[in-house]
Amino acid sequence: MSDPKDARPTLPGLYARGAAEGVTGIEIAAAVISVIWVVISGWYFLGLPESEGGPLRFLLALMVIVMPVALIWVAALAIRAARIMRSESARLQAAIDAIRQAYVAQAQSGKGQPPHPMLVKRLDDIAGAQKNLESTLAMLGGIRQGGQPGALPAPDGSEGDDQPALSLGTPAEALQPPLPNADYIRALHFPETAEDEEGFAALRRALKDRGTAKLIQAAQDVLTLMSQDGIYMDDLRPDLARPETWRAFAQGERGRPIAALGGVRDRSSLALAAGRMKQDPIFRDAAHHFLRRFDTSFSSFEPGASDEEISAFAMTRTARAFMLLGRVAGTFD
């Protein structure tokens, strides 16, 4: 059996934190300075005549004696905390180096051994954190889980009809009450945060409406694809058009008369979206599908909407995506 003294030392930070430090020189120095200060300041105040200072004598003595001592110990604790942080940082770096060395050694050996358990654990932790992040993004930005956008049109241009029908040919949606305009607008803006209960409630109600659900799904697809290039609707500050211009668009007007709808002026977002439109057929199909769904849905929404509701609709994330992609696709040319 080999002598324990001959064993290689364990790298710090791999398995344990190490023994906690006791009283260090920092605390000893702080205690000595505190005692010296208390003795000097106490001797000074004890030597003063009682007539000096008046009623504020005790308060003044307390401030002169106690406050410097408190500051001394605050400084001492800060220095100790800094040392502990440096030590923990060194342990963490050592652990990272050890994992890297184990991975490199395994890759170079080429013998197909299973990875080190610690490396597997670290990779599992990273994968779990990434999955949680994707779930949060899906909740906040309306990203549908499943990878590829799922609302693309069929190759023949049809859009599939999976709406169930009743026995006499009446579609099930006919039994649903009409979606309120407030819920329509709120759902197309998507929930603000994971705690936005009102936004999620409006989204659930909107998904029960067939036409609105299709627009929401199409908007989810393009928002997801644009986020891959760092294009986020909250970063855009478009110039808003008048409600009359939106009504003209709903009634079939196209080209220059509705050019004010393309109020997005962010050059980087326009350039990125235009480049993606030319190079990525999936993005191009998703964008054109979204524009078609937006046209159909807004044309149904406009007749029963007030000017104030149309102005609120223009501020939604879905409307901003339309402004951006409409300019890229030439809808306003």
CSV table of N, CA and C in Angstrom, one decimal, residues 43-190:
chain,number,residue,atom,x,y,z
A,43,TRP,N,-9.3,58.4,27.5
A,43,TRP,CA,-8.5,59.2,28.4
A,43,TRP,C,-8.7,60.7,28.1
A,44,TYR,N,-8.9,61.1,26.8
A,44,TYR,CA,-9.1,62.5,26.5
A,44,TYR,C,-10.4,63.0,27.1
A,45,PHE,N,-11.5,62.2,27.0
A,45,PHE,CA,-12.8,62.7,27.5
A,45,PHE,C,-12.8,62.7,29.1
A,46,LEU,N,-12.1,61.7,29.7
A,46,LEU,CA,-12.1,61.6,31.1
A,46,LEU,C,-11.3,62.8,31.7
A,47,GLY,N,-10.3,63.3,30.9
A,47,GLY,CA,-9.5,64.5,31.4
A,47,GLY,C,-10.2,65.8,31.2
A,48,LEU,N,-11.3,65.9,30.5
A,48,LEU,CA,-12.0,67.1,30.3
A,48,LEU,C,-12.8,67.5,31.6
A,49,PRO,N,-12.8,68.8,31.9
A,49,PRO,CA,-13.7,69.2,33.0
A,49,PRO,C,-15.1,68.9,32.7
A,50,GLU,N,-15.9,68.5,33.8
A,50,GLU,CA,-17.3,68.2,33.6
A,50,GLU,C,-18.1,69.4,33.1
A,51,SER,N,-17.7,70.6,33.3
A,51,SER,CA,-18.4,71.8,32.9
A,51,SER,C,-18.4,71.9,31.3
A,52,GLU,N,-17.4,71.4,30.7
A,52,GLU,CA,-17.3,71.5,29.2
A,52,GLU,C,-18.2,70.5,28.5
A,53,GLY,N,-18.8,70.9,27.5
A,53,GLY,CA,-19.6,70.0,26.7
A,53,GLY,C,-21.1,70.0,27.0
A,54,GLY,N,-21.4,70.3,28.2
A,54,GLY,CA,-22.8,70.4,28.6
A,54,GLY,C,-23.6,69.1,28.4
A,55,PRO,N,-24.9,69.3,28.1
A,55,PRO,CA,-25.7,68.1,27.9
A,55,PRO,C,-25.3,67.2,26.7
A,56,LEU,N,-24.5,67.7,25.8
A,56,LEU,CA,-24.1,66.9,24.6
A,56,LEU,C,-22.8,66.2,24.9
A,57,ARG,N,-22.3,66.2,26.1
A,57,ARG,CA,-21.0,65.6,26.4
A,57,ARG,C,-21.0,64.1,26.1
A,58,PHE,N,-22.1,63.5,26.6
A,58,PHE,CA,-22.2,62.0,26.4
A,58,PHE,C,-22.3,61.6,24.9
A,59,LEU,N,-23.2,62.4,24.2
A,59,LEU,CA,-23.4,62.1,22.8
A,59,LEU,C,-22.1,62.3,22.0
A,60,LEU,N,-21.4,63.4,22.3
A,60,LEU,CA,-20.1,63.6,21.6
A,60,LEU,C,-19.1,62.5,21.9
A,61,ALA,N,-19.0,62.1,23.2
A,61,ALA,CA,-18.1,61.1,23.5
A,61,ALA,C,-18.4,59.7,22.8
A,62,LEU,N,-19.7,59.4,22.7
A,62,LEU,CA,-20.2,58.2,22.0
A,62,LEU,C,-19.8,58.2,20.5
A,63,MET,N,-20.0,59.4,19.9
A,63,MET,CA,-19.7,59.5,18.5
A,63,MET,C,-18.2,59.4,18.3
A,64,VAL,N,-17.4,60.0,19.1
A,64,VAL,CA,-15.9,60.1,18.9
A,64,VAL,C,-15.3,58.7,19.2
A,65,ILE,N,-15.8,58.0,20.2
A,65,ILE,CA,-15.3,56.7,20.6
A,65,ILE,C,-15.8,55.5,19.7
A,66,VAL,N,-17.1,55.5,19.6
A,66,VAL,CA,-17.7,54.3,19.0
A,66,VAL,C,-17.7,54.3,17.5
A,67,MET,N,-17.9,55.4,16.8
A,67,MET,CA,-18.0,55.4,15.4
A,67,MET,C,-16.7,55.0,14.7
A,68,PRO,N,-15.6,55.6,15.1
A,68,PRO,CA,-14.3,55.1,14.5
A,68,PRO,C,-14.1,53.6,14.7
A,69,VAL,N,-14.4,53.1,15.8
A,69,VAL,CA,-14.3,51.6,16.1
A,69,VAL,C,-15.2,50.8,15.1
A,70,ALA,N,-16.4,51.3,14.9
A,70,ALA,CA,-17.3,50.6,13.9
A,70,ALA,C,-16.7,50.7,12.5
A,71,LEU,N,-16.1,51.8,12.1
A,71,LEU,CA,-15.6,51.9,10.8
A,71,LEU,C,-14.3,51.0,10.7
A,72,ILE,N,-13.6,50.9,11.7
A,72,ILE,CA,-12.4,50.0,11.7
A,72,ILE,C,-12.9,48.5,11.4
A,73,TRP,N,-13.9,48.1,12.1
A,73,TRP,CA,-14.4,46.7,11.9
A,73,TRP,C,-15.1,46.5,10.6
A,74,VAL,N,-15.7,47.5,10.1
A,74,VAL,CA,-16.3,47.4,8.7
A,74,VAL,C,-15.2,47.2,7.7
A,75,ALA,N,-14.1,48.0,7.8
A,75,ALA,CA,-13.0,47.8,6.9
A,75,ALA,C,-12.4,46.4,7.0
A,76,ALA,N,-12.2,45.9,8.3
A,76,ALA,CA,-11.7,44.6,8.5
A,76,ALA,C,-12.5,43.5,7.9
A,77,LEU,N,-13.8,43.6,8.1
A,77,LEU,CA,-14.7,42.6,7.5
A,77,LEU,C,-14.7,42.7,6.0
A,78,ALA,N,-14.6,43.9,5.4
A,78,ALA,CA,-14.5,44.0,3.9
A,78,ALA,C,-13.3,43.3,3.4
A,79,ILE,N,-12.1,43.5,4.1
A,79,ILE,CA,-10.9,42.9,3.6
A,79,ILE,C,-11.0,41.4,3.7
A,80,ARG,N,-11.6,40.9,4.8
A,80,ARG,CA,-11.7,39.5,5.0
A,80,ARG,C,-12.6,38.9,3.9
A,81,ALA,N,-13.7,39.6,3.6
A,81,ALA,CA,-14.6,39.1,2.5
A,81,ALA,C,-13.9,39.1,1.2
A,82,ALA,N,-13.1,40.1,0.9
A,82,ALA,CA,-12.4,40.1,-0.3
A,82,ALA,C,-11.4,38.9,-0.4
A,83,ARG,N,-10.7,38.6,0.7
A,83,ARG,CA,-9.8,37.4,0.7
A,83,ARG,C,-10.6,36.1,0.4
A,84,ILE,N,-11.8,36.0,1.0
A,84,ILE,CA,-12.6,34.8,0.8
A,84,ILE,C,-13.0,34.7,-0.6
A,85,MET,N,-13.4,35.8,-1.2
A,85,MET,CA,-13.8,35.8,-2.6
A,85,MET,C,-12.7,35.4,-3.5
A,86,ARG,N,-11.5,35.9,-3.3
A,86,ARG,CA,-10.3,35.5,-4.1
A,86,ARG,C,-10.1,34.0,-3.9
A,87,SER,N,-10.2,33.5,-2.7
A,87,SER,CA,-9.9,32.1,-2.5
A,87,SER,C,-11.0,31.2,-3.2
A,88,GLU,N,-12.3,31.6,-3.2
A,88,GLU,CA,-13.3,30.9,-3.8
A,88,GLU,C,-13.1,30.9,-5.4
A,89,SER,N,-12.7,32.1,-5.8
A,89,SER,CA,-12.4,32.2,-7.3
A,89,SER,C,-11.3,31.3,-7.7
A,90,ALA,N,-10.2,31.2,-6.9
A,90,ALA,CA,-9.1,30.3,-7.2
A,90,ALA,C,-9.6,28.8,-7.2
A,91,ARG,N,-10.5,28.4,-6.3
A,91,ARG,CA,-11.0,27.1,-6.3
A,91,ARG,C,-11.8,26.8,-7.5
A,92,LEU,N,-12.7,27.8,-7.9
A,92,LEU,CA,-13.5,27.6,-9.1
A,92,LEU,C,-12.7,27.5,-10.3
A,93,GLN,N,-11.6,28.3,-10.5
A,93,GLN,CA,-10.8,28.2,-11.6
A,93,GLN,C,-10.0,26.9,-11.7
A,94,ALA,N,-9.6,26.4,-10.5
A,94,ALA,CA,-9.0,25.1,-10.4
A,94,ALA,C,-9.9,24.0,-10.9
A,95,ALA,N,-11.2,24.1,-10.5
A,95,ALA,CA,-12.1,23.1,-10.9
A,95,ALA,C,-12.4,23.1,-12.4
A,96,ILE,N,-12.5,24.3,-12.9
A,96,ILE,CA,-12.7,24.4,-14.4
A,96,ILE,C,-11.4,23.9,-15.1
A,97,ASP,N,-10.2,24.2,-14.6
A,97,ASP,CA,-9.0,23.6,-15.3
A,97,ASP,C,-9.0,22.1,-15.2
A,98,ALA,N,-9.4,21.6,-14.1
A,98,ALA,CA,-9.4,20.1,-13.9
A,98,ALA,C,-10.3,19.4,-14.9
A,99,ILE,N,-11.5,20.0,-15.1
A,99,ILE,CA,-12.5,19.5,-16.0
A,99,ILE,C,-12.0,19.6,-17.4
A,100,ARG,N,-11.4,20.7,-17.8
A,100,ARG,CA,-10.8,20.9,-19.1
A,100,ARG,C,-9.7,19.9,-19.4
A,101,GLN,N,-8.8,19.7,-18.4
A,101,GLN,CA,-7.8,18.7,-18.6
A,101,GLN,C,-8.3,17.3,-18.7
A,102,ALA,N,-9.3,16.9,-18.0
A,102,ALA,CA,-9.9,15.6,-18.1
A,102,ALA,C,-10.5,15.4,-19.5
A,103,TYR,N,-11.2,16.4,-19.9
A,103,TYR,CA,-11.8,16.3,-21.3
A,103,TYR,C,-10.8,16.2,-22.4
A,104,VAL,N,-9.7,17.0,-22.3
A,104,VAL,CA,-8.7,17.0,-23.3
A,104,VAL,C,-8.0,15.6,-23.3
A,105,ALA,N,-7.7,15.1,-22.1
A,105,ALA,CA,-7.0,13.8,-22.0
A,105,ALA,C,-7.8,12.7,-22.6
A,106,GLN,N,-9.1,12.8,-22.3
A,106,GLN,CA,-10.0,11.7,-22.9
A,106,GLN,C,-10.1,11.8,-24.4
A,107,ALA,N,-10.2,13.1,-24.9
A,107,ALA,CA,-10.3,13.3,-26.3
A,107,ALA,C,-9.0,12.8,-27.0
A,108,GLN,N,-7.8,13.0,-26.4
A,108,GLN,CA,-6.6,12.6,-27.0
A,108,GLN,C,-6.3,11.1,-26.9
A,109,SER,N,-6.9,10.5,-25.9
A,109,SER,CA,-6.7,9.0,-25.7
A,109,SER,C,-7.3,8.2,-26.9
A,110,GLY,N,-8.5,8.7,-27.3
A,110,GLY,CA,-9.2,8.0,-28.4
A,110,GLY,C,-9.6,6.6,-28.1
A,111,LYS,N,-9.8,6.2,-26.9
A,111,LYS,CA,-10.1,4.8,-26.5
A,111,LYS,C,-11.6,4.6,-26.2
A,112,GLY,N,-12.4,5.7,-26.3
A,112,GLY,CA,-13.8,5.5,-26.2
A,112,GLY,C,-14.2,5.3,-24.7
A,113,GLN,N,-13.4,5.7,-23.7
A,113,GLN,CA,-13.9,5.5,-22.4
A,113,GLN,C,-15.0,6.5,-22.1
A,114,PRO,N,-15.9,6.1,-21.2
A,114,PRO,CA,-17.0,7.0,-20.8
A,114,PRO,C,-16.4,8.2,-20.1
A,115,PRO,N,-17.0,9.4,-20.3
A,115,PRO,CA,-16.5,10.6,-19.7
A,115,PRO,C,-16.5,10.6,-18.2
A,116,HIS,N,-15.7,11.4,-17.6
A,116,HIS,CA,-15.6,11.5,-16.2
A,116,HIS,C,-16.9,11.9,-15.6
A,117,PRO,N,-17.3,11.3,-14.4
A,117,PRO,CA,-18.6,11.6,-13.9
A,117,PRO,C,-18.8,13.1,-13.6
A,118,MET,N,-17.8,13.8,-13.1
A,118,MET,CA,-17.9,15.2,-12.8
A,118,MET,C,-18.1,16.0,-14.1
A,119,LEU,N,-17.5,15.6,-15.2
A,119,LEU,CA,-17.7,16.3,-16.5
A,119,LEU,C,-19.2,16.1,-16.9
A,120,VAL,N,-19.7,14.8,-16.8
A,120,VAL,CA,-21.1,14.6,-17.1
A,120,VAL,C,-22.0,15.4,-16.3
A,121,LYS,N,-21.7,15.6,-15.0
A,121,LYS,CA,-22.6,16.4,-14.1
A,121,LYS,C,-22.6,17.8,-14.6
A,122,ARG,N,-21.4,18.3,-14.9
A,122,ARG,CA,-21.3,19.8,-15.3
A,122,ARG,C,-22.1,20.0,-16.6
A,123,LEU,N,-22.0,19.0,-17.6
A,123,LEU,CA,-22.7,19.2,-18.8
A,123,LEU,C,-24.2,19.0,-18.6
A,124,ASP,N,-24.6,18.2,-17.7
A,124,ASP,CA,-26.1,18.1,-17.4
A,124,ASP,C,-26.6,19.3,-16.8
A,125,ASP,N,-25.8,20.0,-15.9
A,125,ASP,CA,-26.2,21.2,-15.3
A,125,ASP,C,-26.4,22.3,-16.4
A,126,ILE,N,-25.4,22.4,-17.3
A,126,ILE,CA,-25.5,23.4,-18.4
A,126,ILE,C,-26.7,23.1,-19.3
A,127,ALA,N,-27.0,21.8,-19.6
A,127,ALA,CA,-28.1,21.5,-20.4
A,127,ALA,C,-29.4,21.8,-19.7
A,128,GLY,N,-29.5,21.6,-18.4
A,128,GLY,CA,-30.7,21.9,-17.7
A,128,GLY,C,-30.9,23.4,-17.6
A,129,ALA,N,-29.9,24.2,-17.4
A,129,ALA,CA,-30.0,25.6,-17.4
A,129,ALA,C,-30.5,26.2,-18.8
A,130,GLN,N,-29.9,25.6,-19.9
A,130,GLN,CA,-30.4,26.0,-21.2
A,130,GLN,C,-31.8,25.6,-21.5
A,131,LYS,N,-32.3,24.5,-21.0
A,131,LYS,CA,-33.7,24.1,-21.2
A,131,LYS,C,-34.6,25.1,-20.4
A,132,ASN,N,-34.2,25.4,-19.2
A,132,ASN,CA,-35.0,26.4,-18.4
A,132,ASN,C,-35.1,27.7,-19.1
A,133,LEU,N,-33.9,28.2,-19.7
A,133,LEU,CA,-33.9,29.4,-20.4
A,133,LEU,C,-34.9,29.4,-21.6
A,134,GLU,N,-34.8,28.3,-22.4
A,134,GLU,CA,-35.7,28.1,-23.6
A,134,GLU,C,-37.2,28.1,-23.1
A,135,SER,N,-37.5,27.5,-22.0
A,135,SER,CA,-38.9,27.5,-21.5
A,135,SER,C,-39.3,28.9,-21.2
A,136,THR,N,-38.4,29.7,-20.5
A,136,THR,CA,-38.8,31.0,-20.1
A,136,THR,C,-39.0,31.9,-21.4
A,137,LEU,N,-38.1,31.7,-22.4
A,137,LEU,CA,-38.3,32.5,-23.6
A,137,LEU,C,-39.6,32.1,-24.3
A,138,ALA,N,-39.9,30.9,-24.3
A,138,ALA,CA,-41.2,30.5,-24.9
A,138,ALA,C,-42.4,31.1,-24.2
A,139,MET,N,-42.3,31.2,-22.9
A,139,MET,CA,-43.4,31.8,-22.2
A,139,MET,C,-43.5,33.3,-22.4
A,140,LEU,N,-42.3,34.0,-22.5
A,140,LEU,CA,-42.3,35.5,-22.6
A,140,LEU,C,-42.5,35.9,-24.0
A,141,GLY,N,-41.9,35.2,-25.0
A,141,GLY,CA,-41.9,35.7,-26.3
A,141,GLY,C,-42.9,35.0,-27.2
A,142,GLY,N,-43.6,34.0,-26.7
A,142,GLY,CA,-44.6,33.3,-27.5
A,142,GLY,C,-43.9,32.3,-28.5
A,143,ILE,N,-42.8,31.7,-28.1
A,143,ILE,CA,-42.0,30.8,-28.9
A,143,ILE,C,-42.7,29.4,-28.7
A,144,ARG,N,-43.1,28.8,-29.8
A,144,ARG,CA,-43.7,27.5,-29.7
A,144,ARG,C,-42.6,26.4,-29.6
A,145,GLN,N,-42.7,25.5,-28.6
A,145,GLN,CA,-41.7,24.5,-28.5
A,145,GLN,C,-41.8,23.5,-29.7
A,146,GLY,N,-40.7,22.9,-30.1
A,146,GLY,CA,-40.8,21.9,-31.2
A,146,GLY,C,-39.8,22.1,-32.3
A,147,GLY,N,-39.0,23.2,-32.2
A,147,GLY,CA,-38.0,23.4,-33.2
A,147,GLY,C,-38.4,24.2,-34.4
A,148,GLN,N,-38.8,23.6,-35.5
A,148,GLN,CA,-39.1,24.3,-36.7
A,148,GLN,C,-40.5,25.1,-36.6
A,149,PRO,N,-40.6,26.2,-37.2
A,149,PRO,CA,-41.9,26.9,-37.2
A,149,PRO,C,-43.0,26.0,-37.7
A,150,GLY,N,-44.1,26.0,-37.1
A,150,GLY,CA,-45.1,25.0,-37.4
A,150,GLY,C,-46.3,25.6,-38.1
A,151,ALA,N,-46.3,26.9,-38.5
A,151,ALA,CA,-47.4,27.4,-39.1
A,151,ALA,C,-47.2,27.8,-40.6
A,152,LEU,N,-46.2,27.1,-41.2
A,152,LEU,CA,-45.9,27.4,-42.6
A,152,LEU,C,-47.0,26.9,-43.5
A,153,PRO,N,-47.2,27.6,-44.7
A,153,PRO,CA,-48.3,27.1,-45.6
A,153,PRO,C,-47.9,25.8,-46.2
A,154,ALA,N,-48.8,25.1,-46.7
A,154,ALA,CA,-48.6,23.9,-47.4
A,154,ALA,C,-47.9,24.2,-48.8
A,155,PRO,N,-47.2,23.2,-49.3
A,155,PRO,CA,-46.5,23.4,-50.6
A,155,PRO,C,-47.5,23.9,-51.7
A,156,ASP,N,-48.7,23.5,-51.7
A,156,ASP,CA,-49.6,23.9,-52.8
A,156,ASP,C,-50.3,25.2,-52.5
A,157,GLY,N,-49.9,25.9,-51.4
A,157,GLY,CA,-50.5,27.2,-51.1
A,157,GLY,C,-51.7,27.1,-50.2
A,158,SER,N,-52.3,25.9,-50.0
A,158,SER,CA,-53.4,25.8,-49.1
A,158,SER,C,-52.9,25.8,-47.7
A,159,GLU,N,-53.8,26.1,-46.8
A,159,GLU,CA,-53.5,26.3,-45.4
A,159,GLU,C,-54.1,25.3,-44.5
A,160,GLY,N,-54.7,24.2,-45.0
A,160,GLY,CA,-55.2,23.2,-44.1
A,160,GLY,C,-56.3,23.6,-43.2
A,161,ASP,N,-57.3,22.8,-43.1
A,161,ASP,CA,-58.4,23.2,-42.2
A,161,ASP,C,-58.7,22.0,-41.3
A,162,ASP,N,-58.2,22.2,-40.0
A,162,ASP,CA,-58.4,21.2,-39.0
A,162,ASP,C,-59.5,21.6,-38.0
A,163,GLN,N,-60.3,22.5,-38.4
A,163,GLN,CA,-61.4,22.9,-37.5
A,163,GLN,C,-62.5,21.9,-37.5
A,164,PRO,N,-62.9,21.3,-36.3
A,164,PRO,CA,-63.9,20.4,-36.3
A,164,PRO,C,-65.3,21.0,-36.7
A,165,ALA,N,-66.2,20.2,-37.2
A,165,ALA,CA,-67.5,20.7,-37.6
A,165,ALA,C,-68.5,19.9,-36.8
A,166,LEU,N,-69.7,20.5,-36.6
A,166,LEU,CA,-70.8,19.8,-35.9
A,166,LEU,C,-71.5,18.9,-37.0
A,167,SER,N,-72.5,18.2,-36.4
A,167,SER,CA,-73.2,17.2,-37.3
A,167,SER,C,-73.9,17.8,-38.5
A,168,LEU,N,-74.4,19.0,-38.4
A,168,LEU,CA,-75.1,19.6,-39.5
A,168,LEU,C,-74.2,20.5,-40.3
A,169,GLY,N,-72.9,20.4,-40.2
A,169,GLY,CA,-72.0,21.2,-41.0
A,169,GLY,C,-71.6,22.5,-40.4
A,170,THR,N,-72.1,22.8,-39.2
A,170,THR,CA,-71.8,24.1,-38.5
A,170,THR,C,-70.5,24.0,-37.9
A,171,PRO,N,-69.5,24.9,-38.2
A,171,PRO,CA,-68.2,24.8,-37.5
A,171,PRO,C,-68.3,25.1,-36.1
A,172,ALA,N,-67.5,24.5,-35.3
A,172,ALA,CA,-67.5,24.6,-33.8
A,172,ALA,C,-67.3,26.0,-33.4
A,173,GLU,N,-66.5,26.8,-34.2
A,173,GLU,CA,-66.2,28.2,-33.8
A,173,GLU,C,-67.5,29.1,-33.8
A,174,ALA,N,-68.5,28.6,-34.5
A,174,ALA,CA,-69.8,29.4,-34.5
A,174,ALA,C,-70.4,29.5,-33.2
A,175,LEU,N,-70.2,28.5,-32.3
A,175,LEU,CA,-70.7,28.5,-31.0
A,175,LEU,C,-69.9,29.3,-30.0
A,176,GLN,N,-68.7,29.7,-30.4
A,176,GLN,CA,-67.9,30.5,-29.5
A,176,GLN,C,-68.4,32.0,-29.5
A,177,PRO,N,-68.4,32.7,-28.4
A,177,PRO,CA,-68.7,34.1,-28.4
A,177,PRO,C,-67.6,34.9,-29.1
A,178,PRO,N,-68.0,36.0,-29.8
A,178,PRO,CA,-66.9,36.8,-30.5
A,178,PRO,C,-65.9,37.3,-29.5
A,179,LEU,N,-64.6,37.3,-30.0
A,179,LEU,CA,-63.5,37.7,-29.2
A,179,LEU,C,-63.6,39.3,-29.0
A,180,PRO,N,-63.6,39.7,-27.7
A,180,PRO,CA,-63.6,41.2,-27.5
A,180,PRO,C,-62.3,41.8,-28.1
A,181,ASN,N,-62.5,43.1,-28.6
A,181,ASN,CA,-61.4,43.8,-29.2
A,181,ASN,C,-60.2,43.9,-28.2
A,182,ALA,N,-60.5,44.2,-26.9
A,182,ALA,CA,-59.4,44.3,-25.9
A,182,ALA,C,-58.6,43.1,-25.8
A,183,ASP,N,-59.2,41.9,-25.8
A,183,ASP,CA,-58.5,40.6,-25.7
A,183,ASP,C,-57.7,40.4,-27.0
A,184,TYR,N,-58.2,40.8,-28.1
A,184,TYR,CA,-57.5,40.6,-29.4
A,184,TYR,C,-56.2,41.5,-29.4
A,185,ILE,N,-56.4,42.7,-29.0
A,185,ILE,CA,-55.2,43.6,-28.9
A,185,ILE,C,-54.2,43.1,-27.9
A,186,ARG,N,-54.6,42.7,-26.7
A,186,ARG,CA,-53.7,42.3,-25.7
A,186,ARG,C,-53.0,41.0,-26.0
A,187,ALA,N,-53.7,40.1,-26.7
A,187,ALA,CA,-53.1,38.8,-27.1
A,187,ALA,C,-52.0,39.0,-28.1
A,188,LEU,N,-52.2,39.9,-29.1
A,188,LEU,CA,-51.2,40.1,-30.1
A,188,LEU,C,-50.0,40.9,-29.6
A,189,HIS,N,-50.1,41.4,-28.4
A,189,HIS,CA,-48.9,42.0,-27.8
A,189,HIS,C,-48.1,41.0,-27.1
A,190,PHE,N,-48.7,39.8,-26.7
A,190,PHE,CA,-48.1,38.7,-26.0
A,190,PHE,C,-47.8,39.2,-24.5
